mmCIF file of C-alpha atoms and ligand atoms in Angstrom:
data_model
loop_
_atom_site.group_PDB
_atom_site.id
_atom_site.type_symbol
_atom_site.label_atom_id
_atom_site.label_comp_id
_atom_site.label_asym_id
_atom_site.label_seq_id
_atom_site.Cartn_x
_atom_site.Cartn_y
_atom_site.Cartn_z
ATOM 1 C CA UNK A 16 141.556 102.967 -61.869
ATOM 2 C CA UNK A 17 142.900 100.228 -59.646
ATOM 3 C CA UNK A 18 142.141 100.329 -55.930
ATOM 4 C CA UNK A 19 145.284 99.545 -53.960
ATOM 5 C CA UNK A 20 146.923 99.988 -50.610
ATOM 6 C CA UNK A 21 148.738 103.234 -51.288
ATOM 7 C CA UNK A 22 150.676 103.227 -48.038
ATOM 8 C CA UNK A 23 153.276 100.668 -49.039
ATOM 9 C CA UNK A 24 156.878 101.189 -50.004
ATOM 10 C CA UNK A 25 156.233 98.755 -52.872
ATOM 11 C CA UNK A 26 153.622 101.229 -54.139
ATOM 12 C CA UNK A 27 156.089 104.078 -53.946
ATOM 13 C CA UNK A 28 155.205 105.444 -50.509
ATOM 14 C CA UNK A 29 157.988 106.653 -48.264
ATOM 15 C CA UNK A 30 158.341 107.805 -44.659
ATOM 16 C CA UNK A 31 160.206 111.081 -45.017
ATOM 17 C CA UNK A 32 160.319 112.105 -41.364
ATOM 18 C CA UNK A 33 159.927 110.541 -37.944
ATOM 19 C CA UNK A 34 160.616 112.150 -34.602
ATOM 20 C CA UNK A 35 162.193 109.048 -33.218
ATOM 21 C CA UNK A 36 163.986 106.043 -34.489
ATOM 22 C CA UNK A 37 165.407 102.893 -33.056
ATOM 23 C CA UNK A 38 167.637 101.291 -35.712
ATOM 24 C CA UNK A 39 165.955 98.012 -34.931
ATOM 25 C CA UNK A 40 162.442 99.434 -35.309
ATOM 26 C CA UNK A 41 162.639 102.185 -37.927
ATOM 27 C CA UNK A 42 159.619 104.070 -39.292
ATOM 28 C CA UNK A 43 159.962 102.226 -42.627
ATOM 29 C CA UNK A 44 158.469 99.251 -40.797
ATOM 30 C CA UNK A 45 155.095 100.995 -40.951
ATOM 31 C CA UNK A 46 154.895 100.744 -44.749
ATOM 32 C CA UNK A 47 156.960 97.620 -45.470
ATOM 33 C CA UNK A 48 153.926 95.371 -45.957
ATOM 34 C CA UNK A 49 155.103 93.038 -43.199
ATOM 35 C CA UNK A 50 152.413 92.899 -40.480
ATOM 36 C CA UNK A 51 154.923 91.828 -37.817
ATOM 37 C CA UNK A 52 157.376 94.714 -37.980
ATOM 38 C CA UNK A 53 156.739 97.982 -36.146
ATOM 39 C CA UNK A 54 158.038 101.458 -35.405
ATOM 40 C CA UNK A 55 158.484 102.401 -31.765
ATOM 41 C CA UNK A 56 158.248 105.789 -30.174
ATOM 42 C CA UNK A 57 161.270 106.380 -27.975
ATOM 43 C CA UNK A 58 160.104 108.700 -25.263
ATOM 44 C CA UNK A 59 158.178 111.839 -24.639
ATOM 45 C CA UNK A 60 155.085 112.764 -26.635
ATOM 46 C CA UNK A 61 154.036 114.133 -29.097
ATOM 47 C CA UNK A 62 155.756 111.987 -31.697
ATOM 48 C CA UNK A 63 155.079 112.052 -35.396
ATOM 49 C CA UNK A 64 155.939 110.723 -38.815
ATOM 50 C CA UNK A 65 155.149 111.860 -42.338
ATOM 51 C CA UNK A 66 154.258 109.564 -45.226
ATOM 52 C CA UNK A 67 154.904 110.782 -48.769
ATOM 53 C CA UNK A 68 152.991 109.132 -51.615
ATOM 54 C CA UNK A 69 155.091 110.765 -54.356
ATOM 55 C CA UNK A 70 151.837 111.348 -56.251
ATOM 56 C CA UNK A 71 148.381 112.688 -55.645
ATOM 57 C CA UNK A 72 146.110 110.021 -54.228
ATOM 58 C CA UNK A 73 142.461 109.753 -53.281
ATOM 59 C CA UNK A 74 141.954 107.897 -50.020
ATOM 60 C CA UNK A 75 138.768 106.012 -49.204
ATOM 61 C CA UNK A 76 139.744 104.143 -46.109
ATOM 62 C CA UNK A 77 142.572 104.176 -43.600
ATOM 63 C CA UNK A 78 143.492 101.394 -41.198
ATOM 64 C CA UNK A 79 146.021 101.961 -38.442
ATOM 65 C CA UNK A 80 147.430 99.013 -36.497
ATOM 66 C CA UNK A 81 149.127 100.109 -33.306
ATOM 67 C CA UNK A 82 149.611 99.520 -29.589
ATOM 68 C CA UNK A 83 149.365 101.923 -26.643
ATOM 69 C CA UNK A 84 148.392 104.883 -28.849
ATOM 70 C CA UNK A 85 145.887 107.087 -27.059
ATOM 71 C CA UNK A 86 145.353 110.210 -29.150
ATOM 72 C CA UNK A 87 146.123 110.310 -32.842
ATOM 73 C CA UNK A 88 145.924 113.334 -35.105
ATOM 74 C CA UNK A 89 146.253 113.073 -38.851
ATOM 75 C CA UNK A 90 146.986 116.010 -41.103
ATOM 76 C CA UNK A 91 147.153 116.001 -44.877
ATOM 77 C CA UNK A 92 148.679 118.053 -47.608
ATOM 78 C CA UNK A 93 148.171 118.150 -51.368
ATOM 79 C CA UNK A 94 151.283 120.218 -51.998
ATOM 80 C CA UNK A 95 154.360 119.008 -53.848
ATOM 81 C CA UNK A 96 156.542 119.652 -50.828
ATOM 82 C CA UNK A 97 155.721 118.621 -47.241
ATOM 83 C CA UNK A 98 154.143 121.966 -46.379
ATOM 84 C CA UNK A 99 150.656 123.418 -45.867
ATOM 85 C CA UNK A 100 149.327 120.575 -43.762
ATOM 86 C CA UNK A 101 145.717 120.871 -42.748
ATOM 87 C CA UNK A 102 144.047 119.175 -39.816
ATOM 88 C CA UNK A 103 142.158 116.150 -41.133
ATOM 89 C CA UNK A 104 141.294 113.539 -38.519
ATOM 90 C CA UNK A 105 141.563 113.294 -34.746
ATOM 91 C CA UNK A 106 140.866 110.080 -32.878
ATOM 92 C CA UNK A 107 140.923 108.888 -29.294
ATOM 93 C CA UNK A 108 141.802 105.230 -29.474
ATOM 94 C CA UNK A 109 140.899 102.595 -26.912
ATOM 95 C CA UNK A 110 143.433 100.359 -25.260
ATOM 96 C CA UNK A 111 142.926 96.678 -25.960
ATOM 97 C CA UNK A 112 145.111 94.732 -23.558
ATOM 98 C CA UNK A 113 147.194 92.104 -25.303
ATOM 99 C CA UNK A 114 145.730 92.889 -28.701
ATOM 100 C CA UNK A 115 146.693 95.346 -31.404
ATOM 101 C CA UNK A 116 144.596 98.438 -31.894
ATOM 102 C CA UNK A 117 142.974 98.256 -35.285
ATOM 103 C CA UNK A 118 141.572 101.687 -36.041
ATOM 104 C CA UNK A 119 139.537 102.046 -39.183
ATOM 105 C CA UNK A 120 138.801 105.456 -40.625
ATOM 106 C CA UNK A 121 136.458 105.993 -43.534
ATOM 107 C CA UNK A 122 137.558 108.947 -45.607
ATOM 108 C CA UNK A 123 135.321 110.879 -47.956
ATOM 109 C CA UNK A 124 137.443 110.628 -51.053
ATOM 110 C CA UNK A 125 140.048 112.941 -49.618
ATOM 111 C CA UNK A 126 143.041 113.864 -51.697
ATOM 112 C CA UNK A 127 146.588 113.921 -50.404
ATOM 113 C CA UNK A 128 150.217 113.855 -51.394
ATOM 114 C CA UNK A 129 151.428 113.674 -47.800
ATOM 115 C CA UNK A 130 149.953 112.424 -44.544
ATOM 116 C CA UNK A 131 151.290 113.475 -41.192
ATOM 117 C CA UNK A 132 150.524 111.253 -38.189
ATOM 118 C CA UNK A 133 150.922 112.816 -34.759
ATOM 119 C CA UNK A 134 150.639 110.733 -31.607
ATOM 120 C CA UNK A 135 149.873 113.271 -28.922
ATOM 121 C CA UNK A 136 149.461 110.863 -26.025
ATOM 122 C CA UNK A 137 149.789 107.186 -25.218
ATOM 123 C CA UNK A 138 148.600 104.607 -22.696
ATOM 124 C CA UNK A 139 152.170 103.820 -21.673
ATOM 125 C CA UNK A 140 155.651 105.316 -21.882
ATOM 126 C CA UNK A 141 156.225 103.766 -25.302
ATOM 127 C CA UNK A 142 153.851 103.172 -28.208
ATOM 128 C CA UNK A 143 154.204 101.223 -31.448
ATOM 129 C CA UNK A 144 152.769 101.542 -34.946
ATOM 130 C CA UNK A 145 152.789 98.330 -36.995
ATOM 131 C CA UNK A 146 151.153 99.443 -40.206
ATOM 132 C CA UNK A 147 149.085 102.065 -41.900
ATOM 133 C CA UNK A 148 147.096 101.115 -44.912
ATOM 134 C CA UNK A 149 145.395 103.625 -47.134
ATOM 135 C CA UNK A 150 142.952 102.136 -49.563
ATOM 136 C CA UNK A 151 142.316 104.303 -52.591
ATOM 137 C CA UNK A 152 143.494 105.234 -56.028
ATOM 138 C CA UNK A 153 146.363 107.175 -57.482
ATOM 139 C CA UNK A 154 145.012 110.266 -59.201
ATOM 140 C CA UNK A 155 148.038 111.803 -60.832
ATOM 141 C CA UNK A 156 151.803 111.911 -60.774
ATOM 142 C CA UNK A 157 153.587 114.935 -59.423
ATOM 143 C CA UNK A 158 155.072 116.817 -62.311
ATOM 144 C CA UNK B 27 171.461 102.017 -31.395
ATOM 145 C CA UNK B 28 168.657 104.080 -29.985
ATOM 146 C CA UNK B 29 168.444 107.405 -28.242
ATOM 147 C CA UNK B 30 165.505 107.479 -25.880
ATOM 148 C CA UNK B 31 163.995 110.600 -24.359
ATOM 149 C CA UNK B 32 162.617 110.631 -20.836
ATOM 150 C CA UNK B 33 160.959 113.253 -18.725
ATOM 151 C CA UNK B 34 162.372 112.968 -15.218
ATOM 152 C CA UNK B 35 160.666 114.820 -12.398
ATOM 153 C CA UNK B 36 162.387 115.851 -9.174
ATOM 154 C CA UNK B 37 160.288 115.385 -6.079
ATOM 155 C CA UNK B 38 160.833 115.917 -2.387
ATOM 156 C CA UNK B 39 160.413 118.467 0.375
ATOM 157 C CA UNK B 40 161.722 122.007 -0.057
ATOM 158 C CA UNK B 41 165.426 122.503 0.701
ATOM 159 C CA UNK B 42 166.497 118.861 0.438
ATOM 160 C CA UNK B 43 168.784 119.748 -2.487
ATOM 161 C CA UNK B 44 166.762 119.001 -5.634
ATOM 162 C CA UNK B 45 167.843 122.107 -7.465
ATOM 163 C CA UNK B 46 171.428 121.730 -6.294
ATOM 164 C CA UNK B 47 171.457 118.157 -7.600
ATOM 165 C CA UNK B 48 170.038 119.081 -11.007
ATOM 166 C CA UNK B 49 172.361 122.044 -11.381
ATOM 167 C CA UNK B 50 175.518 120.204 -10.439
ATOM 168 C CA UNK B 51 174.569 117.478 -12.891
ATOM 169 C CA UNK B 52 174.054 120.104 -15.578
ATOM 170 C CA UNK B 53 177.441 121.679 -14.960
ATOM 171 C CA UNK B 54 179.314 118.371 -14.568
ATOM 172 C CA UNK B 55 180.251 119.195 -11.006
ATOM 173 C CA UNK B 56 181.700 122.555 -11.956
ATOM 174 C CA UNK B 57 180.214 124.413 -9.049
ATOM 175 C CA UNK B 58 178.230 124.005 -5.918
ATOM 176 C CA UNK B 59 176.412 127.178 -5.054
ATOM 177 C CA UNK B 60 175.993 127.663 -1.367
ATOM 178 C CA UNK B 61 173.461 130.400 -1.539
ATOM 179 C CA UNK B 62 171.195 131.167 -4.387
ATOM 180 C CA UNK B 63 167.787 132.648 -4.539
ATOM 181 C CA UNK B 64 165.040 130.364 -5.656
ATOM 182 C CA UNK B 65 163.721 131.424 -8.969
ATOM 183 C CA UNK B 66 160.056 130.902 -9.512
ATOM 184 C CA UNK B 67 158.768 128.702 -12.250
ATOM 185 C CA UNK B 68 160.397 125.781 -13.882
ATOM 186 C CA UNK B 69 163.950 124.914 -14.565
ATOM 187 C CA UNK B 70 164.734 122.358 -17.191
ATOM 188 C CA UNK B 71 168.010 120.506 -17.403
ATOM 189 C CA UNK B 72 168.542 118.465 -20.553
ATOM 190 C CA UNK B 73 171.365 115.983 -20.677
ATOM 191 C CA UNK B 74 172.158 112.781 -22.503
ATOM 192 C CA UNK B 75 173.195 109.832 -20.393
ATOM 193 C CA UNK B 76 174.803 106.784 -22.003
ATOM 194 C CA UNK B 77 173.516 103.368 -20.999
ATOM 195 C CA UNK B 78 176.531 101.173 -20.201
ATOM 196 C CA UNK B 79 177.261 98.173 -22.452
ATOM 197 C CA UNK B 80 174.613 99.036 -25.027
ATOM 198 C CA UNK B 81 175.633 101.911 -27.290
ATOM 199 C CA UNK B 82 172.206 103.329 -26.458
ATOM 200 C CA UNK B 83 171.552 106.525 -24.567
ATOM 201 C CA UNK B 84 168.772 108.353 -22.817
ATOM 202 C CA UNK B 85 168.238 112.063 -23.175
ATOM 203 C CA UNK B 86 166.930 113.172 -19.797
ATOM 204 C CA UNK B 87 164.655 116.175 -19.516
ATOM 205 C CA UNK B 88 164.880 116.966 -15.829
ATOM 206 C CA UNK B 89 162.036 119.161 -14.615
ATOM 207 C CA UNK B 90 162.753 121.045 -11.424
ATOM 208 C CA UNK B 91 160.069 123.096 -9.771
ATOM 209 C CA UNK B 92 162.003 126.100 -8.606
ATOM 210 C CA UNK B 93 159.859 127.693 -5.951
ATOM 211 C CA UNK B 94 157.216 126.999 -3.412
ATOM 212 C CA UNK B 95 154.306 126.068 -5.638
ATOM 213 C CA UNK B 96 154.092 122.641 -4.079
ATOM 214 C CA UNK B 97 150.820 120.868 -4.631
ATOM 215 C CA UNK B 98 149.594 123.736 -6.740
ATOM 216 C CA UNK B 99 148.140 123.603 -10.216
ATOM 217 C CA UNK B 100 151.493 124.573 -11.546
ATOM 218 C CA UNK B 101 153.043 121.451 -10.118
ATOM 219 C CA UNK B 102 150.322 119.374 -11.730
ATOM 220 C CA UNK B 103 151.245 120.786 -15.103
ATOM 221 C CA UNK B 104 154.926 120.349 -14.458
ATOM 222 C CA UNK B 105 154.424 116.747 -13.462
ATOM 223 C CA UNK B 106 152.286 115.751 -16.427
ATOM 224 C CA UNK B 107 153.254 112.409 -18.007
ATOM 225 C CA UNK B 108 156.596 111.736 -16.341
ATOM 226 C CA UNK B 109 158.795 108.843 -17.498
ATOM 227 C CA UNK B 110 160.999 108.720 -14.414
ATOM 228 C CA UNK B 111 161.158 109.975 -10.861
ATOM 229 C CA UNK B 112 164.030 111.229 -8.764
ATOM 230 C CA UNK B 113 162.753 111.369 -5.175
ATOM 231 C CA UNK B 114 165.056 113.316 -2.874
ATOM 232 C CA UNK B 115 165.217 113.608 0.904
ATOM 233 C CA UNK B 116 167.764 115.078 3.306
ATOM 234 C CA UNK B 117 169.514 112.489 5.507
ATOM 235 C CA UNK B 118 169.514 115.045 8.329
ATOM 236 C CA UNK B 119 165.748 115.525 8.200
ATOM 237 C CA UNK B 120 163.433 112.799 9.385
ATOM 238 C CA UNK B 121 160.442 114.695 8.098
ATOM 239 C CA UNK B 122 161.800 114.971 4.564
ATOM 240 C CA UNK B 123 162.181 111.187 4.538
ATOM 241 C CA UNK B 124 158.726 110.565 5.981
ATOM 242 C CA UNK B 125 157.175 112.796 3.344
ATOM 243 C CA UNK B 126 158.639 110.694 0.546
ATOM 244 C CA UNK B 127 155.637 108.373 0.528
ATOM 245 C CA UNK B 128 153.374 111.338 -0.076
ATOM 246 C CA UNK B 129 155.554 112.550 -2.970
ATOM 247 C CA UNK B 130 155.766 109.079 -4.436
ATOM 248 C CA UNK B 131 152.024 108.645 -4.330
ATOM 249 C CA UNK B 132 151.495 111.945 -6.071
ATOM 250 C CA UNK B 133 154.066 111.149 -8.753
ATOM 251 C CA UNK B 134 152.612 107.704 -9.444
ATOM 252 C CA UNK B 135 149.129 109.159 -9.740
ATOM 253 C CA UNK B 136 150.409 110.952 -12.860
ATOM 254 C CA UNK B 137 150.846 107.690 -14.744
ATOM 255 C CA UNK B 138 147.817 105.533 -13.912
ATOM 256 C CA UNK B 139 148.111 102.061 -15.348
ATOM 257 C CA UNK B 140 151.828 102.131 -16.033
ATOM 258 C CA UNK B 141 154.905 101.874 -13.872
ATOM 259 C CA UNK B 142 157.188 104.776 -13.062
ATOM 260 C CA UNK B 143 160.928 104.072 -12.909
ATOM 261 C CA UNK B 144 162.381 105.834 -9.924
ATOM 262 C CA UNK B 145 165.254 106.357 -7.566
ATOM 263 C CA UNK B 146 165.266 107.397 -3.913
ATOM 264 C CA UNK B 147 168.105 109.803 -3.159
ATOM 265 C CA UNK B 148 169.340 110.569 0.358
ATOM 266 C CA UNK B 149 171.231 113.843 -0.008
ATOM 267 C CA UNK B 150 173.554 115.801 2.313
ATOM 268 C CA UNK B 151 175.602 112.837 3.557
ATOM 269 C CA UNK B 152 178.323 115.395 4.363
ATOM 270 C CA UNK B 153 176.245 116.385 7.399
ATOM 271 C CA UNK B 154 177.374 113.145 9.059
ATOM 272 C CA UNK B 155 176.963 114.408 12.595
ATOM 273 C CA UNK B 156 173.380 115.402 11.962
ATOM 274 C CA UNK B 157 172.300 112.277 10.149
ATOM 275 C CA UNK B 158 168.965 110.927 11.388
ATOM 276 C CA UNK B 159 167.923 108.703 8.479
ATOM 277 C CA UNK B 160 170.025 105.544 8.226
ATOM 278 C CA UNK B 161 170.815 104.007 4.838
ATOM 279 C CA UNK B 162 169.344 100.671 5.847
ATOM 280 C CA UNK B 163 166.060 102.296 6.768
ATOM 281 C CA UNK B 164 165.859 104.065 3.404
ATOM 282 C CA UNK B 165 166.851 100.935 1.536
ATOM 283 C CA UNK B 166 164.137 98.879 3.194
ATOM 284 C CA UNK B 167 161.481 101.399 2.266
ATOM 285 C CA UNK B 168 162.799 101.799 -1.300
ATOM 286 C CA UNK B 169 162.761 98.047 -1.812
ATOM 287 C CA UNK B 170 159.176 97.898 -0.618
ATOM 288 C CA UNK B 171 158.243 100.609 -3.101
ATOM 289 C CA UNK B 172 160.176 99.203 -6.035
ATOM 290 C CA UNK B 173 162.610 102.105 -6.115
ATOM 291 C CA UNK B 174 166.360 102.032 -6.508
ATOM 292 C CA UNK B 175 168.127 103.711 -3.627
ATOM 293 C CA UNK B 176 171.358 105.642 -3.160
ATOM 294 C CA UNK B 177 172.973 108.489 -1.256
ATOM 295 C CA UNK B 178 174.673 111.665 -2.411
ATOM 296 C CA UNK B 179 176.339 114.784 -1.181
ATOM 297 C CA UNK B 180 175.948 117.511 -3.723
ATOM 298 C CA UNK B 181 178.110 119.718 -1.552
ATOM 299 C CA UNK B 182 181.038 117.291 -1.673
ATOM 300 C CA UNK B 183 180.153 116.426 -5.272
ATOM 301 C CA UNK B 184 179.766 112.854 -4.288
ATOM 302 C CA UNK B 185 177.729 110.439 -6.380
ATOM 303 C CA UNK B 186 175.726 113.254 -7.959
ATOM 304 C CA UNK B 187 175.550 111.559 -11.370
ATOM 305 C CA UNK B 188 174.392 108.231 -9.993
ATOM 306 C CA UNK B 189 170.677 109.102 -9.577
ATOM 307 C CA UNK B 190 170.397 110.162 -13.211
ATOM 308 C CA UNK B 191 172.381 107.225 -14.566
ATOM 309 C CA UNK B 192 170.141 105.015 -12.489
ATOM 310 C CA UNK B 193 166.834 106.340 -13.878
ATOM 311 C CA UNK B 194 168.259 106.362 -17.408
ATOM 312 C CA UNK B 195 169.152 102.715 -17.063
ATOM 313 C CA UNK B 196 165.739 101.857 -15.660
ATOM 314 C CA UNK B 197 163.957 103.692 -18.456
ATOM 315 C CA UNK B 198 166.093 101.923 -21.049
ATOM 316 C CA UNK B 199 165.160 98.610 -19.493
ATOM 317 C CA UNK B 200 161.485 99.565 -19.515
ATOM 318 C CA UNK B 201 161.794 100.404 -23.218
ATOM 319 C CA UNK B 202 163.230 96.973 -23.942
ATOM 320 C CA UNK B 203 160.442 95.312 -22.005
ATOM 321 C CA UNK B 204 157.841 97.204 -24.047
ATOM 322 C CA UNK B 205 159.548 96.191 -27.291
ATOM 323 C CA UNK B 206 159.383 92.570 -26.129
ATOM 324 C CA UNK B 207 155.644 92.996 -25.575
ATOM 325 C CA UNK B 208 155.260 94.528 -29.043
ATOM 326 C CA UNK B 209 156.944 91.442 -30.522
ATOM 327 C CA UNK B 210 154.638 89.040 -28.746
ATOM 328 C CA UNK B 211 151.492 90.746 -30.077
ATOM 329 C CA UNK B 212 151.999 89.537 -33.645
HETATM 330 N N1 LIG C 315 175.379 120.407 3.435
HETATM 331 C C1 LIG C 315 174.770 120.275 2.261
HETATM 332 N N2 LIG C 315 173.923 121.204 1.801
HETATM 333 C C2 LIG C 315 173.332 121.028 0.623
HETATM 334 C C3 LIG C 315 173.546 119.862 -0.178
HETATM 335 N N3 LIG C 315 172.798 119.967 -1.273
HETATM 336 C C4 LIG C 315 172.133 121.136 -1.206
HETATM 337 N N4 LIG C 315 172.447 121.800 -0.053
HETATM 338 C C5 LIG C 315 171.922 123.094 0.407
HETATM 339 O O1 LIG C 315 170.566 122.949 0.777
HETATM 340 C C6 LIG C 315 169.841 124.126 0.464
HETATM 341 C C7 LIG C 315 168.616 123.813 -0.369
HETATM 342 O O2 LIG C 315 169.026 123.312 -1.629
HETATM 343 P P1 LIG C 315 168.099 123.383 -2.896
HETATM 344 O O3 LIG C 315 168.825 122.720 -4.001
HETATM 345 O O4 LIG C 315 167.628 124.767 -3.148
HETATM 346 O O5 LIG C 315 166.865 122.511 -2.397
HETATM 347 P P2 LIG C 315 165.441 122.254 -3.127
HETATM 348 O O6 LIG C 315 164.459 123.155 -2.474
HETATM 349 O O7 LIG C 315 165.139 120.825 -2.841
HETATM 350 O O8 LIG C 315 165.626 122.525 -4.567
HETATM 351 C C8 LIG C 315 170.810 125.075 -0.231
HETATM 352 O O9 LIG C 315 171.287 126.017 0.688
HETATM 353 C C9 LIG C 315 171.934 124.150 -0.681
HETATM 354 O O10 LIG C 315 173.153 124.818 -0.752
HETATM 355 C C10 LIG C 315 174.465 118.876 0.357
HETATM 356 O O11 LIG C 315 174.747 117.844 -0.262
HETATM 357 N N5 LIG C 315 175.042 119.141 1.575
HETATM 358 MG MG1 LIG C 316 164.556 123.831 -5.790
#
């Protein structure tokens, strides 16, 4: 099985929900493979988005590139529909002035069909997420 | 096109007209209530304000502390993570104006490390004969503090939308500045 970045629209991933959207900085920017584009939050927290893999995947490593994110919660689901999310990871990020946050999370071969990212607080009024990459393998298609 | 969402807190001494201002804004000037009992707890007014010349808008969540729980734990909770400040005084009360610095300090302490868009509002201009705080005096202080400044009379329904349009515009500008920063990071 080929190890790939599963969190890319070119790999079939899709953002199916986001609590906020600026037409100029839509949530699709998180998975478009372009490191320069980003999604912006547009106001009060919490804010969240859900990534759908359209298949069951096994994740080994997650990398989140962002700015001004303070507390990040990640939930996962292995259901066919975006339901039954379970708490997976919670991180307090550090602010790095003038430099993107580059948060690396080692997973223990966790399975998922959906990931839900919830930003519960930020270091400023507005935060941005540039990319999420999820290194791992596709396990099976959803029938 | 973007619709932003901002938590706007109302600050100022009791009886300066904070609740009256929020309520008249909610009802589009439909009524000014002369006498009403202060409910305890929190009142939330939610209203979308367009930002001129942009097609964008800001949904304001205006948090009013209805009651006397000033400086209490409840106020701390109510004031958590504000995005904008509407600081109100009564033009016929010197003390309410002097206390503004105290309110401003407390509001800014809620957002350490980031700026807080805000407007200073001198209310009750209809009480012309009893005015003790001059516009120029308020303007000078507001400028010093980096606040916008304007006057209203909720009673006469004068200028009551201006404070909210003003903070909406400031928050929209802040958003654009942040987006600029996000661009420069890559
Ligand atoms: N003359 C006058 N009275 C006002 C004005 N705005 C509010 N009031 C009155 O001032 C009193 C206190 O108002 P309120 O909104 O409860 O003040 P808060 O404690 O700051 O929320 C009420 O009796 C209002 O009717 C105004 O523009 N002019
Ligand atoms: Mg009140």
